[in-house]
CSV table of C-alpha atoms in Angstrom, one decimal:
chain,number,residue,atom,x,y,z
A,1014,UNK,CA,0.0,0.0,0.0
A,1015,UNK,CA,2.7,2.8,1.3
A,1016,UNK,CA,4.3,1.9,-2.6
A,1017,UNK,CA,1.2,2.7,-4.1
A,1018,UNK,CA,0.7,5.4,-2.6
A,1019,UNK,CA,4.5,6.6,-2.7
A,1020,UNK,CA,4.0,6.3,-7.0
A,1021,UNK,CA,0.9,8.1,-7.0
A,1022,UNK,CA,2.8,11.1,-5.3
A,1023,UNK,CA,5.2,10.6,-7.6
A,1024,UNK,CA,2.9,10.8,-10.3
A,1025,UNK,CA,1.0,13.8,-9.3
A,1026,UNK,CA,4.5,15.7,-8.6
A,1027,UNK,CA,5.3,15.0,-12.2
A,1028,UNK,CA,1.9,15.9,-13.6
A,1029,UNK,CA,2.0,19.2,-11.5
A,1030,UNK,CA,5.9,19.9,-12.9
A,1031,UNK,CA,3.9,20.6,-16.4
A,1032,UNK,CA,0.8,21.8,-15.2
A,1033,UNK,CA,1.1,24.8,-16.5
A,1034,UNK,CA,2.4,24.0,-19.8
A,1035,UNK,CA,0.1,21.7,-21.7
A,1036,UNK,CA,1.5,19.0,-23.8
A,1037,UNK,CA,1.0,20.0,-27.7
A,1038,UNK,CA,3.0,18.2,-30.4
A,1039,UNK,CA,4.8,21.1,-33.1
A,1040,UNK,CA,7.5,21.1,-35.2
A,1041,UNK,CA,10.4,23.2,-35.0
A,1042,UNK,CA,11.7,25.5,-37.6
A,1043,UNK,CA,14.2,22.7,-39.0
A,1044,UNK,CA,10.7,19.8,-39.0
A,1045,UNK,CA,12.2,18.0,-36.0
A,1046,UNK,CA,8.5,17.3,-33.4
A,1047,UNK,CA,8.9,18.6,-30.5
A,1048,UNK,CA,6.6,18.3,-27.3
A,1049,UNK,CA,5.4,21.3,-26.0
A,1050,UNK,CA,5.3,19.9,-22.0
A,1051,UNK,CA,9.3,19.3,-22.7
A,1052,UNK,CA,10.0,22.8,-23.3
A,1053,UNK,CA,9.0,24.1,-19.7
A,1054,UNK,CA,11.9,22.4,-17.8
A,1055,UNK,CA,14.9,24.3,-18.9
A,1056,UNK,CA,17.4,22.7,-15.4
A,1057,UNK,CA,15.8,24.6,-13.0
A,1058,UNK,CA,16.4,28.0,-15.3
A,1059,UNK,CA,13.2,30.2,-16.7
A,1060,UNK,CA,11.5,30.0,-19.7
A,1061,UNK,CA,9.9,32.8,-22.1
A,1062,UNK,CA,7.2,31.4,-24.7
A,1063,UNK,CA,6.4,34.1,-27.3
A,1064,UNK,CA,3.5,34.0,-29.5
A,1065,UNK,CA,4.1,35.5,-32.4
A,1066,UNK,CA,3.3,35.5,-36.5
A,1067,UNK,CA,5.0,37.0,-39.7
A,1068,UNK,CA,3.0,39.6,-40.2
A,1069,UNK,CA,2.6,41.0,-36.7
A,1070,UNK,CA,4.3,44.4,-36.2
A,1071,UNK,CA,4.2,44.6,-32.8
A,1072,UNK,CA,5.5,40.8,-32.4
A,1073,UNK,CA,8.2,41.8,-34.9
A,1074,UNK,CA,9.3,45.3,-32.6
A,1075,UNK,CA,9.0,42.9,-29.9
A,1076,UNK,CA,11.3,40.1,-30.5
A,1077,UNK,CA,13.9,42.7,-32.4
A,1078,UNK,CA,13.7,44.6,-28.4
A,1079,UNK,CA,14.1,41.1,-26.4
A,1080,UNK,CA,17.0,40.0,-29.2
A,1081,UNK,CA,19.1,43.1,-27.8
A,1082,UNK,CA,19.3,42.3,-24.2
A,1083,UNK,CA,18.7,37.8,-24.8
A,1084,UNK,CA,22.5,37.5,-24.7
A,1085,UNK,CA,22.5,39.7,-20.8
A,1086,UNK,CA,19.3,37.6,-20.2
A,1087,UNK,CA,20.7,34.1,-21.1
A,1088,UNK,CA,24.2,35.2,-18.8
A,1089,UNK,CA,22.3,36.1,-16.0
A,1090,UNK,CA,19.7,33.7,-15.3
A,1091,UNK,CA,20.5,31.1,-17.6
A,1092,UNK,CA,17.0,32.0,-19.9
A,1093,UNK,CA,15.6,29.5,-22.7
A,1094,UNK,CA,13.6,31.3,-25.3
A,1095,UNK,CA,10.9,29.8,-27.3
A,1096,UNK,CA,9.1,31.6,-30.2
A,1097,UNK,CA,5.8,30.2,-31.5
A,1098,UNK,CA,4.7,31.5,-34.7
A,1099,UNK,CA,0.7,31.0,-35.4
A,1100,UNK,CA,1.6,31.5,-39.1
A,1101,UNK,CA,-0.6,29.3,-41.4
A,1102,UNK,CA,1.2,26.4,-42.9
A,1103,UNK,CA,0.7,28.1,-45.9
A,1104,UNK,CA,2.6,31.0,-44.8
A,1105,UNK,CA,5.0,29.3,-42.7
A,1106,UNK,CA,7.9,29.2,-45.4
A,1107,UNK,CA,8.4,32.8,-44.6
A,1108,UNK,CA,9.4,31.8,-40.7
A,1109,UNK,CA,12.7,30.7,-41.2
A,1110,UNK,CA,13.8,33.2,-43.6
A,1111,UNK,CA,12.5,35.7,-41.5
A,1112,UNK,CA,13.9,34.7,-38.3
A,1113,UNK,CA,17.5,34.5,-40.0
A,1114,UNK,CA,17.2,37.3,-41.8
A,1115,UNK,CA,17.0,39.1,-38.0
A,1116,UNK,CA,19.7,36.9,-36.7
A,1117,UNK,CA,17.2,35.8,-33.9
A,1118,UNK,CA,19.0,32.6,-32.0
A,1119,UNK,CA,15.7,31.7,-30.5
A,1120,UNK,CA,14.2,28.2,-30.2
A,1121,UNK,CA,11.4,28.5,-32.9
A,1122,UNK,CA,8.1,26.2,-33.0
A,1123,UNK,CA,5.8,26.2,-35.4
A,1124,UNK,CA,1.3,26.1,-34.8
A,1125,UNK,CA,0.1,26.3,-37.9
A,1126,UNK,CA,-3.5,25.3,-36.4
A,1127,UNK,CA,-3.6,26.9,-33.5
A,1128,UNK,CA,-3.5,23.9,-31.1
A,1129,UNK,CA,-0.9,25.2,-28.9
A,1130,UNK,CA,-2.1,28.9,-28.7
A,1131,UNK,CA,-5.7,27.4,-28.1
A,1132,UNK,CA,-4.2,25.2,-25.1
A,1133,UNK,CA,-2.3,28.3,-23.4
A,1134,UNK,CA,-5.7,30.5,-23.9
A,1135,UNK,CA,-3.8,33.0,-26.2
A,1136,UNK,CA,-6.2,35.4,-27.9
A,1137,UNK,CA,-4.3,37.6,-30.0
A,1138,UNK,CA,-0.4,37.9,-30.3
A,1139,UNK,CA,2.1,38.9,-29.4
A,1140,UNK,CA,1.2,37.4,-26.0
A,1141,UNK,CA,4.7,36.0,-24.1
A,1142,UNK,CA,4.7,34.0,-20.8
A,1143,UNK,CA,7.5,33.6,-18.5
A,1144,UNK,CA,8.0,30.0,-16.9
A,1145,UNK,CA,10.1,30.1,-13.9
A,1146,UNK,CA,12.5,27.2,-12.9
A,1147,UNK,CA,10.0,24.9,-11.5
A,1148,UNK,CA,8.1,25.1,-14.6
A,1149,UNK,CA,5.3,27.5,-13.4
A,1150,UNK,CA,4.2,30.2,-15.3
A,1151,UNK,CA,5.0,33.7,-13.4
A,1152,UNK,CA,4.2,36.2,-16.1
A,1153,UNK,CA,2.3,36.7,-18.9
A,1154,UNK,CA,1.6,39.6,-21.2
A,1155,UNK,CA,-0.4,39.9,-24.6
A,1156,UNK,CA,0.2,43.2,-27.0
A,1157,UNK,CA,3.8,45.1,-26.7
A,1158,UNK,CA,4.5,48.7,-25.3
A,1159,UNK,CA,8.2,49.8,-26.3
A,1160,UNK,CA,10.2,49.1,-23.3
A,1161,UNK,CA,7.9,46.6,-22.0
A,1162,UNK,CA,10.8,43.6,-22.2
A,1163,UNK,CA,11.8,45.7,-18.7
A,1164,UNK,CA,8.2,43.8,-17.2
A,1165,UNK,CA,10.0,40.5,-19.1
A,1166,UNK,CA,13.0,40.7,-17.3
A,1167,UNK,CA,12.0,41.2,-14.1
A,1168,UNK,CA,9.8,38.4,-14.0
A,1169,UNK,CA,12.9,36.0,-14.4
A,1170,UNK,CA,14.0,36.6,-11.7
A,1171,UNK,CA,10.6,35.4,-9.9
């Protein structure tokens, strides 16, 4: 009995680690699948999940703000950045170009349907979440104000 129980604790603790993120199945920007529960636990470091798309200006003056102080970001707290762009699949051949065309050294997913920003409730981009270490989400943020990275930052350290 005190085994069973002991696994179901276990089990619970491991459902509870990705709570927060729900488990979606996308593809990366080079095709490789990727699970979308995997991407909260980062070694006990913080996460940033932006939702983003091609033809989003404020996503675009967004990402170009955060790319300018990632490098600091990634020093000092050890920060994984994941971009996911809600581009169609029709449009999604203009990711990749895009991204490397800004030099952007983020982790990019792509959700051509949706599935992903229906499971983390995002309405309209860009809308970014910060993860903490233990996998829970501390922050989150939809539309971009110039300087609001600062709100970004400061919740990594949460």
């Amino acid at each position: 009995m005190k085994k069973i129980l002991m696994m179901a604790m276990m089990v619970v603790a491991a459902v509870a680690l990705h709570a927060q993120v729900p488990n979606v199945q996308l593809k990366n920007i080079n095709g490789k699948t990727v699970q979308t529960a995997s991407i909260a636990n980062n070694g006990g470091k913080p996460v940033i999940i932006s939702f983003w798309a091609t033809w989003c200006k404020p996503c675009l003056r967004e990402l170009k703000a955060i790319h300018e102080v990632y490098a600091d970001w990634q020093d000092e707290t050890g920060v994984k950045m994941y971009i996911v762009s809600i581009d169609q699949a029709q449009d999604a051949n203009k990711v990749k170009p895009l991204v490397d065309g800004f030099g952007w050294e983020y982790e990019v997913l792509l959700d051509p349907n949706g599935d992903f920003k229906r499971a983390m409730n995002v309405q309209n981009v860009p809308h970014v979440f910060v993860i903490n270490g233990k996998g829970k989400i501390v922050y989150n943020h939809a539309g971009y104000v110039d300087g609001g990275e600062e709100d970004i930052r400061e919740a990594l350290e949460n």
